[in-house]
CSV table of C-alpha atoms (C1' of nucleotides) in Angstrom, one decimal:
chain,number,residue,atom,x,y,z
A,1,UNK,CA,38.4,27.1,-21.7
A,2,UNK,CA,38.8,30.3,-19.3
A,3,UNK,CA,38.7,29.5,-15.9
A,4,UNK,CA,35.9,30.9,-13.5
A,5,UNK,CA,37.9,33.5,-12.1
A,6,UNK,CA,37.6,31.7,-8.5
A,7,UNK,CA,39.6,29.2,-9.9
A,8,UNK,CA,42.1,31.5,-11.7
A,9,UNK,CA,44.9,31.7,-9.0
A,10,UNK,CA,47.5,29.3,-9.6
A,11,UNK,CA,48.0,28.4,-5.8
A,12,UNK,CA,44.2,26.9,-5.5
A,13,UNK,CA,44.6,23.9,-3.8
A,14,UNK,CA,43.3,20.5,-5.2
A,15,UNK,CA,43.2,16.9,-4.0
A,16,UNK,CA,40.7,15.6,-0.5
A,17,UNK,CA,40.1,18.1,1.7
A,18,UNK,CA,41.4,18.0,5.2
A,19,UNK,CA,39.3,17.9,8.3
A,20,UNK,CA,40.5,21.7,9.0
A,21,UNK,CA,39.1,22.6,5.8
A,22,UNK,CA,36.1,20.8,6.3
A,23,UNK,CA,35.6,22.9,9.9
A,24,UNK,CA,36.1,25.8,7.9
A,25,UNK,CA,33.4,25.2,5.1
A,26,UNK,CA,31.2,24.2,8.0
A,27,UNK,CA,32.0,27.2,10.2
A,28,UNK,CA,31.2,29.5,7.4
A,29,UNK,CA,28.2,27.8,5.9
A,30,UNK,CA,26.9,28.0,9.3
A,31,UNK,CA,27.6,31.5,10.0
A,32,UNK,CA,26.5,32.7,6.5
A,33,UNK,CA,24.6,30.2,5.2
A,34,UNK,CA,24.9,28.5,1.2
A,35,UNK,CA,25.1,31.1,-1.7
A,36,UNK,CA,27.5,33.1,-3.5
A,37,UNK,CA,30.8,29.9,-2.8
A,38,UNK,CA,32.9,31.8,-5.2
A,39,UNK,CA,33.5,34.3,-2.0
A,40,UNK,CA,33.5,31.1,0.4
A,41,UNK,CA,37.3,30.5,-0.1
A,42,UNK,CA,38.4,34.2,0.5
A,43,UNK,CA,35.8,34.8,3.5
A,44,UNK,CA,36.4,31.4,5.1
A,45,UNK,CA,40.2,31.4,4.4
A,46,UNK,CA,41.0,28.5,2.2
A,47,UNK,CA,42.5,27.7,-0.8
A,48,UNK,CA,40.5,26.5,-2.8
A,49,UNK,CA,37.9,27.2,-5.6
A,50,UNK,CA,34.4,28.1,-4.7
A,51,UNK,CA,33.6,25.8,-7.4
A,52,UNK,CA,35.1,23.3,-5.4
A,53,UNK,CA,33.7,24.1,-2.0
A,54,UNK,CA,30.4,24.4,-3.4
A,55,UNK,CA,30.6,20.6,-4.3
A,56,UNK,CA,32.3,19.6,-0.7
A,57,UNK,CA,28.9,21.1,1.1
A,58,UNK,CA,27.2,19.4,-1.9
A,59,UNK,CA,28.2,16.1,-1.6
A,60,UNK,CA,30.1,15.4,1.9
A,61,UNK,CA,29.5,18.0,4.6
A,62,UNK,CA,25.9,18.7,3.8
A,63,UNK,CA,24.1,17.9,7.4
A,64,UNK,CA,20.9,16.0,5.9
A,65,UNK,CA,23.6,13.5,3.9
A,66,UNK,CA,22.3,9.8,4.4
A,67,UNK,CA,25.9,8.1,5.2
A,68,UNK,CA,23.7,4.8,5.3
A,69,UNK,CA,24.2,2.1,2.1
A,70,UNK,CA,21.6,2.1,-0.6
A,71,UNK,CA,18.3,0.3,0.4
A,72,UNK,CA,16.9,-1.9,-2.1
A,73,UNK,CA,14.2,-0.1,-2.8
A,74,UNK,CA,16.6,2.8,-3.3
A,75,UNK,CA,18.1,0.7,-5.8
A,76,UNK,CA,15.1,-0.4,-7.3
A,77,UNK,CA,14.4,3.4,-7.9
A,78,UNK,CA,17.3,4.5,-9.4
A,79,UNK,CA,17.0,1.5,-12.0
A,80,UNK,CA,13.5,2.6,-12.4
A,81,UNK,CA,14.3,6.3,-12.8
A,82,UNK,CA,17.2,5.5,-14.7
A,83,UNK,CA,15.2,3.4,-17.3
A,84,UNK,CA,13.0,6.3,-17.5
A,85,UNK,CA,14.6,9.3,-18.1
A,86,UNK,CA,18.5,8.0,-18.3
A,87,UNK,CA,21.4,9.5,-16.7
A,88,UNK,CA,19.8,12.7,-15.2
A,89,UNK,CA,21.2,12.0,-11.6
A,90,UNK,CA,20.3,15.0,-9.9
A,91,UNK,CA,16.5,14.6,-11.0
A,92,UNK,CA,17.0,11.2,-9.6
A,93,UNK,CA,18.7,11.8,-6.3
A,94,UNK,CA,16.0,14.0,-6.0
A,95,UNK,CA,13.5,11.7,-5.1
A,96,UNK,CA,16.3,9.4,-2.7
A,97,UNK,CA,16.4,12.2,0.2
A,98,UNK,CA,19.7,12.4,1.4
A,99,UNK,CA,21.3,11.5,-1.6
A,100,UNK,CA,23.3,13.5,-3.7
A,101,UNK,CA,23.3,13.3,-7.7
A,102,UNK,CA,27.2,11.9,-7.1
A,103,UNK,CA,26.0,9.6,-4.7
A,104,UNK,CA,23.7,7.8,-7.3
A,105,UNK,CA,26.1,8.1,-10.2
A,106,UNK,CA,28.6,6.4,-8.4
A,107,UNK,CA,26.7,3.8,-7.0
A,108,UNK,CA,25.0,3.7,-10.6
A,109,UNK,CA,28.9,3.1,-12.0
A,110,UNK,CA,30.2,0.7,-9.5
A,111,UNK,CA,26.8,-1.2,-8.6
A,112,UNK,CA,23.9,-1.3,-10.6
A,113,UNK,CA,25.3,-1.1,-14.1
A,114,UNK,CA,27.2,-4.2,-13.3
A,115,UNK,CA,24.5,-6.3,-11.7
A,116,UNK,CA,22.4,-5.3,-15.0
A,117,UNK,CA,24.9,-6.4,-17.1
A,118,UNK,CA,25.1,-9.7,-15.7
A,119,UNK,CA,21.8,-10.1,-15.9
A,120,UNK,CA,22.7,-9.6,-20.0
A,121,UNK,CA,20.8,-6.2,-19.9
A,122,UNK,CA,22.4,-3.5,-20.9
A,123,UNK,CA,22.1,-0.6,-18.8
A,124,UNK,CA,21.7,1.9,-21.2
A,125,UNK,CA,18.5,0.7,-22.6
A,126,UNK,CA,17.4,-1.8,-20.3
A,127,UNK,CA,17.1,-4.0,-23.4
A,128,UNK,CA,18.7,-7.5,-23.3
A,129,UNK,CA,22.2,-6.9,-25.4
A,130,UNK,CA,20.7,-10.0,-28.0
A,131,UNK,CA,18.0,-7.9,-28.7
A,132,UNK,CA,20.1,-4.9,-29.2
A,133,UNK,CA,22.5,-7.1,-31.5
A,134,UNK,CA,19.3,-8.5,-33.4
A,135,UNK,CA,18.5,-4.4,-33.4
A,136,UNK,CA,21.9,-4.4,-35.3
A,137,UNK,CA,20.5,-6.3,-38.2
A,138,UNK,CA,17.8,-3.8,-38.7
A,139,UNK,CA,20.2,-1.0,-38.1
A,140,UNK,CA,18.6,1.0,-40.5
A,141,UNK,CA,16.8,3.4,-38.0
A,142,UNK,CA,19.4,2.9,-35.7
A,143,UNK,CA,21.0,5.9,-34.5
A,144,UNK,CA,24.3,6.4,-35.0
A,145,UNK,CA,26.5,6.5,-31.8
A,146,UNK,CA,29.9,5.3,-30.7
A,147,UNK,CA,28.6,5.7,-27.3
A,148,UNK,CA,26.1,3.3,-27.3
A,149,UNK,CA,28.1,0.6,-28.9
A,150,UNK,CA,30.8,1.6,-26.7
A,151,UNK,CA,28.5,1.2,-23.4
A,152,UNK,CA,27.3,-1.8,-25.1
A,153,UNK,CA,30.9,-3.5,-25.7
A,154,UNK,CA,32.0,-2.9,-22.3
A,155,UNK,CA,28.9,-3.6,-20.6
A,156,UNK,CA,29.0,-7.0,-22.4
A,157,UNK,CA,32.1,-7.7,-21.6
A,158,UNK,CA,31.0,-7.1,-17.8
A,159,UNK,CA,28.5,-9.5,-18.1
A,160,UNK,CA,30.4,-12.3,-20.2
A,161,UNK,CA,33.7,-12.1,-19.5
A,162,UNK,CA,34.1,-11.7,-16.0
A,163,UNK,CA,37.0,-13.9,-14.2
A,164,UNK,CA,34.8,-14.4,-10.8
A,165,UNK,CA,31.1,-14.1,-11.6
A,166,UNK,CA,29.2,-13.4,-7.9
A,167,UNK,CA,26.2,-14.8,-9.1
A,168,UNK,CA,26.5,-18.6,-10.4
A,169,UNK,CA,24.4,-18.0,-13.2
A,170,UNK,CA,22.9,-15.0,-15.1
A,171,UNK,CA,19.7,-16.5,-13.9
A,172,UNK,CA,20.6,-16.7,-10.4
A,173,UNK,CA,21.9,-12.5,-10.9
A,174,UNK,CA,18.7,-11.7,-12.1
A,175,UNK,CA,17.2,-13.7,-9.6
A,176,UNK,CA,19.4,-11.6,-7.1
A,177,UNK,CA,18.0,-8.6,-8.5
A,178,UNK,CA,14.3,-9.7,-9.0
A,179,UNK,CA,13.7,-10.9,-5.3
A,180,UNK,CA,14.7,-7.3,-5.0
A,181,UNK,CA,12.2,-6.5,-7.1
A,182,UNK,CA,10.2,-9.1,-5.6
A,183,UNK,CA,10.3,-7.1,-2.1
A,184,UNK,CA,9.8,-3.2,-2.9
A,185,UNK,CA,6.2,-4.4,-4.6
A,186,UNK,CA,7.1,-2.3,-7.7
A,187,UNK,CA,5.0,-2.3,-11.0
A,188,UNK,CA,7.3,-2.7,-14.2
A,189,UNK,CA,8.2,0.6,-15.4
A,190,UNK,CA,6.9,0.2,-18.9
A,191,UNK,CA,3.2,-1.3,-18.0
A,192,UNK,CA,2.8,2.1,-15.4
A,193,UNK,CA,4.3,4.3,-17.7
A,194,UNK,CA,5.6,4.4,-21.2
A,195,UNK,CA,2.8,1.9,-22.2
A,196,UNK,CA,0.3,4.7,-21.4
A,197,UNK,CA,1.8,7.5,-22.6
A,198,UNK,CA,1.9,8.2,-26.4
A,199,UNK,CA,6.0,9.1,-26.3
A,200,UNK,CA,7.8,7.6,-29.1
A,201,UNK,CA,10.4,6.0,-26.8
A,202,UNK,CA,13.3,4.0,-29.0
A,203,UNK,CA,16.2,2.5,-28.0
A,204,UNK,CA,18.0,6.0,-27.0
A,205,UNK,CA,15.1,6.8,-25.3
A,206,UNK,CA,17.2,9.0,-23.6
A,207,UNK,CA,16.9,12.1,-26.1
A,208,UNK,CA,13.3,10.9,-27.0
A,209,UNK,CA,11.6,11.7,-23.6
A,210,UNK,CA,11.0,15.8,-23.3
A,211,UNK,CA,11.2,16.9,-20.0
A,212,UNK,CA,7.5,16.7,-19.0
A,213,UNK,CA,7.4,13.2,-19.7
A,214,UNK,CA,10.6,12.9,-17.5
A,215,UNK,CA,8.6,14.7,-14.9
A,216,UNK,CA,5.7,12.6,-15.7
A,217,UNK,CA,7.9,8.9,-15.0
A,218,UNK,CA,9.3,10.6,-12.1
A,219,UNK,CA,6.1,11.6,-10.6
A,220,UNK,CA,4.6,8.1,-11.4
A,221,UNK,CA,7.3,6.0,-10.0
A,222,UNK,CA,7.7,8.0,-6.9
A,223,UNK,CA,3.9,7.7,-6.5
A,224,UNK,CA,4.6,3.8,-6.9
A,225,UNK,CA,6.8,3.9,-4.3
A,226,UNK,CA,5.4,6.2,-2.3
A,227,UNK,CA,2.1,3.7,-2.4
A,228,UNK,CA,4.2,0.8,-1.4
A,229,UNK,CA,5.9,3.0,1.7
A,230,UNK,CA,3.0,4.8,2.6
A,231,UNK,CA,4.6,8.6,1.8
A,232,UNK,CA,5.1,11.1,-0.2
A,233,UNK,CA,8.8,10.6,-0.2
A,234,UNK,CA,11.1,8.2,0.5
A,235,UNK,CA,13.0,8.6,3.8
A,236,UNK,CA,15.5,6.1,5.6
A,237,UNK,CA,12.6,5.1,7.5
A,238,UNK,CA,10.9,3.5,5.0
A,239,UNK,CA,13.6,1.4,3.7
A,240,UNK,CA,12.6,-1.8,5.8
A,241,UNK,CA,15.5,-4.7,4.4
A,242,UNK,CA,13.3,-7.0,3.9
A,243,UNK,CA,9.6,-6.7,3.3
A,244,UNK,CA,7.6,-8.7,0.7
A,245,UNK,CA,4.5,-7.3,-1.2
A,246,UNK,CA,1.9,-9.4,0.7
A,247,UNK,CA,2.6,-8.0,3.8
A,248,UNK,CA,2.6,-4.8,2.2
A,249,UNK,CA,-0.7,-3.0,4.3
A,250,UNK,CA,0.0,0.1,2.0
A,251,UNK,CA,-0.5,-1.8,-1.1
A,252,UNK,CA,-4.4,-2.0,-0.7
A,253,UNK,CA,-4.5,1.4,0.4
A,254,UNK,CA,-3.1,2.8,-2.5
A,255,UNK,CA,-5.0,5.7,-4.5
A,256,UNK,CA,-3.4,5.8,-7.4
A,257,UNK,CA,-2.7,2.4,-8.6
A,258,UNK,CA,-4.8,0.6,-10.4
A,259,UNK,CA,-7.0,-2.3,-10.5
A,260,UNK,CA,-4.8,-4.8,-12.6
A,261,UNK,CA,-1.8,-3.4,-11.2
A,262,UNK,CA,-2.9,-4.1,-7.4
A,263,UNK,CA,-3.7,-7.5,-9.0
A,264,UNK,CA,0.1,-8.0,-10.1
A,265,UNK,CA,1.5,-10.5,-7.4
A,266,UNK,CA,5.5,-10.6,-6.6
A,267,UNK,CA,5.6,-13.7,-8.6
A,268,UNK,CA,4.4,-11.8,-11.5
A,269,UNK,CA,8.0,-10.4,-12.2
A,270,UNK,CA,9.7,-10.9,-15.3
A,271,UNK,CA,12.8,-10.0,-17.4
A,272,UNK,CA,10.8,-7.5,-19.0
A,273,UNK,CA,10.2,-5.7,-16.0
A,274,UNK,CA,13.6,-4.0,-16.6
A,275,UNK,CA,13.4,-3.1,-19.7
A,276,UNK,CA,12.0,-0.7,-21.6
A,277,UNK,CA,8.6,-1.2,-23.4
A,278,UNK,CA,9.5,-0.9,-27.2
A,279,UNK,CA,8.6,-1.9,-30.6
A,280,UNK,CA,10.0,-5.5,-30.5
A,281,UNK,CA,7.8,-6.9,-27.8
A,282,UNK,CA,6.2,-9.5,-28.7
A,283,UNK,CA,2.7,-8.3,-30.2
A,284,UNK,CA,0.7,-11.0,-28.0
A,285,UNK,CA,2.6,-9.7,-25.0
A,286,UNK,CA,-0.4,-6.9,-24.0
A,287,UNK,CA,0.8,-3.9,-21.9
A,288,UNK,CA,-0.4,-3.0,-18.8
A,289,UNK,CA,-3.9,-1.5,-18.7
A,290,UNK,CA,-3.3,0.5,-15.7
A,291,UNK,CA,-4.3,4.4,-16.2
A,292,UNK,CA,-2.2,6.5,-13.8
A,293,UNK,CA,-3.1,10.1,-13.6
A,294,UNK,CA,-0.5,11.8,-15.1
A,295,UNK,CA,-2.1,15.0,-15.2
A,296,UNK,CA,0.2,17.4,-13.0
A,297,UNK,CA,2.8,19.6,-13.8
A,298,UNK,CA,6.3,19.9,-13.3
A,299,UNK,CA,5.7,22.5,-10.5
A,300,UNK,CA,4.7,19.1,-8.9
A,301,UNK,CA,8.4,18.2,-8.2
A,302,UNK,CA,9.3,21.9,-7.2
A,303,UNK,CA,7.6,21.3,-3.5
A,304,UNK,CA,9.7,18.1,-3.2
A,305,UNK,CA,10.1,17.3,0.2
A,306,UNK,CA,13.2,18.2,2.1
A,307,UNK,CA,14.4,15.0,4.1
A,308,UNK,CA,14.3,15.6,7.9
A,309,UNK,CA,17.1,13.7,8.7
A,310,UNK,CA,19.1,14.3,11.4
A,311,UNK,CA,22.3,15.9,11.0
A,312,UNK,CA,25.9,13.4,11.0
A,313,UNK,CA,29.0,14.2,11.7
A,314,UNK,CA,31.4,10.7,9.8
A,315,UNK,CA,34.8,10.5,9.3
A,316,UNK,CA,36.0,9.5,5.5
A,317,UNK,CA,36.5,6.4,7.4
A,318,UNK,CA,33.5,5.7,9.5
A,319,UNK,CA,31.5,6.2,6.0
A,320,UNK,CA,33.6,3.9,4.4
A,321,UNK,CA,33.2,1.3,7.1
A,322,UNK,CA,29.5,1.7,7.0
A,323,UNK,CA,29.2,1.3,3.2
A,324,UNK,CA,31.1,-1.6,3.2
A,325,UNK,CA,28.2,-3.3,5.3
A,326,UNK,CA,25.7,-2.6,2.5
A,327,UNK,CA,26.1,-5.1,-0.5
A,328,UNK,CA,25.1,-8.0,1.6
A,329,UNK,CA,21.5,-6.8,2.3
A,330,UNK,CA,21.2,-6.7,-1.3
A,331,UNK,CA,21.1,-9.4,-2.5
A,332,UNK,CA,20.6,-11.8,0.4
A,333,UNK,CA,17.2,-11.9,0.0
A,334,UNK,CA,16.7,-14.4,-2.1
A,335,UNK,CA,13.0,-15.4,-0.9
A,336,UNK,CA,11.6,-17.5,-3.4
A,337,UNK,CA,10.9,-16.0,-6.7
A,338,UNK,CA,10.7,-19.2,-9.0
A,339,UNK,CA,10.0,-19.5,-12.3
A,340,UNK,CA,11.8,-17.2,-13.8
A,341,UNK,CA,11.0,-17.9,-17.5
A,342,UNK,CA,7.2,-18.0,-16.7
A,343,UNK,CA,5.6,-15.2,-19.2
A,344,UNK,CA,8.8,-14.2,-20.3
A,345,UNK,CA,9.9,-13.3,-23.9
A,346,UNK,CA,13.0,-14.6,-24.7
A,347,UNK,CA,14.3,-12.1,-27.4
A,348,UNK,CA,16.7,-15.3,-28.2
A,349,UNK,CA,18.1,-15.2,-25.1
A,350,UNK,CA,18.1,-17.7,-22.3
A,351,UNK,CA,19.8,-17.4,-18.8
A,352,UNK,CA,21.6,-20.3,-19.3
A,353,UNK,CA,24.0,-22.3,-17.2
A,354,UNK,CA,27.3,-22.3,-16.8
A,355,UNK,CA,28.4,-24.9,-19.6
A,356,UNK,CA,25.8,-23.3,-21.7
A,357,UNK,CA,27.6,-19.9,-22.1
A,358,UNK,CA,30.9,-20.3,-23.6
A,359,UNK,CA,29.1,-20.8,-26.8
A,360,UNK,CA,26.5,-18.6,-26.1
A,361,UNK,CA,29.5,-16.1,-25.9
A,362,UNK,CA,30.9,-17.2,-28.5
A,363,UNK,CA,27.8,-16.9,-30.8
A,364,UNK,CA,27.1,-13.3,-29.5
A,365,UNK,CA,30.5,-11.8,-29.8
A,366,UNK,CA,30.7,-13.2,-33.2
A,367,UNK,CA,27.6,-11.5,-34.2
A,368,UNK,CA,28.6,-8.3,-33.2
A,369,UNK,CA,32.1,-8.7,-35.2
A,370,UNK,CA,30.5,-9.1,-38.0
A,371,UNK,CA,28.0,-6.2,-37.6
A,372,UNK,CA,30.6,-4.0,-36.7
A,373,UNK,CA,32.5,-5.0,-39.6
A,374,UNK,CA,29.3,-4.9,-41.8
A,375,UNK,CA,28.4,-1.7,-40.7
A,376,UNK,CA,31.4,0.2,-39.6
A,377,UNK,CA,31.1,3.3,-41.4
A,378,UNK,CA,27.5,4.1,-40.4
A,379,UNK,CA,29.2,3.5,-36.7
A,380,UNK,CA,31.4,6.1,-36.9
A,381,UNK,CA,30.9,9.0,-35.1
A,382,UNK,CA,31.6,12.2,-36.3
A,383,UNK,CA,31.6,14.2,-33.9
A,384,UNK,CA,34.6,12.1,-32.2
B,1,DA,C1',55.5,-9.2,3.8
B,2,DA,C1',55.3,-7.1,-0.6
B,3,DG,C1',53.2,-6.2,-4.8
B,4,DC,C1',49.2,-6.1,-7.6
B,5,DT,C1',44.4,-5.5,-8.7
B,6,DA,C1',39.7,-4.1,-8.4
B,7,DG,C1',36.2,-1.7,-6.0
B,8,DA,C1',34.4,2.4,-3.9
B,9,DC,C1',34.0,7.0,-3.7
B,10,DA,C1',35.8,11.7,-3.6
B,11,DA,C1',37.0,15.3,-6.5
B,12,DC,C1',37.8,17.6,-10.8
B,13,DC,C1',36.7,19.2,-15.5
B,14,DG,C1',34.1,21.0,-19.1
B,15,DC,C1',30.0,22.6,-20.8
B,16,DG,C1',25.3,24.3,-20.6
B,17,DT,C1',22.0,27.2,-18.2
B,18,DT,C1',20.6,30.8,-15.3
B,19,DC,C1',21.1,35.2,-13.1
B,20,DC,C1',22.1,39.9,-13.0
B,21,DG,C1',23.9,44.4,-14.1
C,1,DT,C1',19.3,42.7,-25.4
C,2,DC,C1',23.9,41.4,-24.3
C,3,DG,C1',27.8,39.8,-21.9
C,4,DG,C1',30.0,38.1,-17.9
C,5,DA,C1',29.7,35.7,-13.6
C,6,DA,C1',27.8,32.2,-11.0
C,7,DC,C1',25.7,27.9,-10.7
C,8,DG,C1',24.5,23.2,-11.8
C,9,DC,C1',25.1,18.9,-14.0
C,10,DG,C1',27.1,14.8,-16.0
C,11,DG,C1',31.3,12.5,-17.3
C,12,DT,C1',35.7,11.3,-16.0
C,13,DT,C1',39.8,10.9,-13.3
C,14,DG,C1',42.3,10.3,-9.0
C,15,DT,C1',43.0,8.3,-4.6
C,16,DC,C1',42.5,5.1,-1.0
C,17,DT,C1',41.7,0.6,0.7
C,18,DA,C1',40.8,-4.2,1.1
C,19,DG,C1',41.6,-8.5,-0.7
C,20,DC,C1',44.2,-11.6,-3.3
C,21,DT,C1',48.5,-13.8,-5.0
DNA sequence: AAGCTAGACAACCGCGTTCCG
DNA sequence: TCGGAACGCGGTTGTCTAGCT
């Protein structure tokens, strides 16, 4: 590949940046504004790529950064977003102001795709990995891709096989993670979207979704939240710790939900609230009947709101301390959300106990030997 | 106390898209 | 219309640090 020709000297300067270098991004943002970083490094006298200093404003020195952890209902979002339209983490960070695409992805990496798979979804589709291994027997409109199968190996593996699992039980993770649920008031994704659009969404619904309907899930679930917040957007401020849906005064003021939907209690959560409406739902399991209004454009996301949050100056290691104060408010909130298995298809798989899973394990990783096995060639990926 | 490991996050890389002459 | 430069994005890697043995 040729190098941009920012990049091209051989003395350009990688690694962290150093406070001086940061001053000198600032100074010259500030005195010149964003725009045209592949003259930054000459006109603000550091070594480095443009490329480079374009992504330190991006993602560090930018003033309207939130340095703050995720809030649940951040969280909640991204699992939402990500469900809808995959890995498209600038769309997503987006709609969390203050958040920067790399900010998601890694907290996406190291956070949420871990407590997912412990729940035993897989956080590519958002389906239960027994379904996707039962989706292995019908593999013949399965798409072929090493990826998947990759994601879904190692994402198993995170959910079986880890040495000190945080939660006691998968139950008691997706208990974890549904109390979260339980407290940003959300709808499930596919009863306010996907079940009301005609989009052919399959397992890879990743590639399925055009960008309108993207738009579309964006727009609906930021309306969602917005209707539980009482805003457009989502700002720091609205990102309470703890707040359950009944005392939700925005919830009854909402304009765009609907009827059933407002009818939807927080003990109306279920596994299938993360995953992704398909085919294999059970066909007595109706979808929601809610209606949004969908009828916008994608010039509706162009007037996204720039966050008003006040500028921060943090040290590598005052951000660092702050973040490490975050993972307790996630999952600390454990308020009550009972019956789990109420309403909720299995797909052959049961959040069992402890002594339960070793053969659960067993049974699963079996299965997927012998369809890999089975099926190898039509797993191969050529374009690896 | 030293070494090891895993988690968190900053930064880089490569590629696709957009812009502009 | 075309080609190069700039920009933006997503995936991946590197580095630091805290906790554990």
């Amino acid at each position: 590949m040729v190098r941009p020709p920012c990049c091209d000297k051989l003395n350009v300067k990688k690694g962290l940046w150093t406070e001086e270098e940061d001053a000198k991004i600032l100074a010259y943002v500030s005195k010149h504004g964003t725009g045209n970083w592949t003259a930054v490094p000459k006109k603000a006298g550091l070594r480095r790529c443009g490329k480079s200093c374009r992504l330190r404003w991006t993602n560090y020195l930018r003033p309207d950064l939130k340095r703050e952890s995720f809030a649940p209902q951040e969280e909640e979002l991204i699992i939402r977003l990500h469900a809808a339209i995959g890995s498209r983490w600038s769309i997503i960070a987006q709609q969390l102001p203050g958040r920067t695409d790399n900010d998601v992805k890694n907290y996406w990496n190291t956070k949420l795709r871990k407590k997912l798979s412990e729940m035993g979804i897989d956080p590519v589709t958002h389906k239960p990995f027994s379904q996707i291994l039962a989706d292995y027997g019908n593999i013949g409109g399965l798409p072929k891709s090493r990826t998947r199968i990759g994601s879904l190996n190692r994402d198993m593996k995170n959910a079986f096989l880890l040495k000190a699992e945080p939660y006691p039980s998968p139950a008691a993770a997706a208990e974890g993670l549904m109390t979260t649920i339980a407290s940003s008031g959300m709808e499930p994704i596919q009863d306010n979207f996907f079940a009301n659009n005609s989009i052919n969404h399959h397992a890879d619904s990743d590639s399925s979704l055009d960008l309108l309907s993207q738009l579309q899930a964006i727009k609906a679930l930021v309306t969602e939240a917005s209707n539980y917040t009482g805003h457009q957007t989502i700002s720091p401020d609205q990102f309470p710790n703890e707040c359950s849906l009944s005392s939700s005064p925005s919830s009854s003021t909402c304009s765009t939900c609907s009827t059933a939907a407002q009818q939807k209690s927080a003990l109306a959560f279920s596994w299938r609230d993360f995953l992704l409406e398909d085919a294999f739902l059970p066909a007595d399991h109706p979808q929601g009947q809610e209606d949004h209004a969908l009828e916008f454009s994608s010039r509706d996301f162009a007037g996204h709101q720039t966050p008003n949050v006040v500028p921060q100056s943090h040290s590598n290691n005052e951000i660092s301390a702050e973040r490490k104060v975050d993972n307790n408010n996630v999952n600390n909130n454990h308020n009550g959300v009972q019956g789990m298995d109420s309403g909720v298809p299995s797909y052959g798989f049961h959040a069992s106990s402890s002594t339960d899973d070793s053969s659960f394990i067993a049974t699963m990783l079996d299965q997927e030997n012998e369809m890999f096995s089975e099926f190898a060639n039509l797993l191969e990926d050529p374009c690896y």
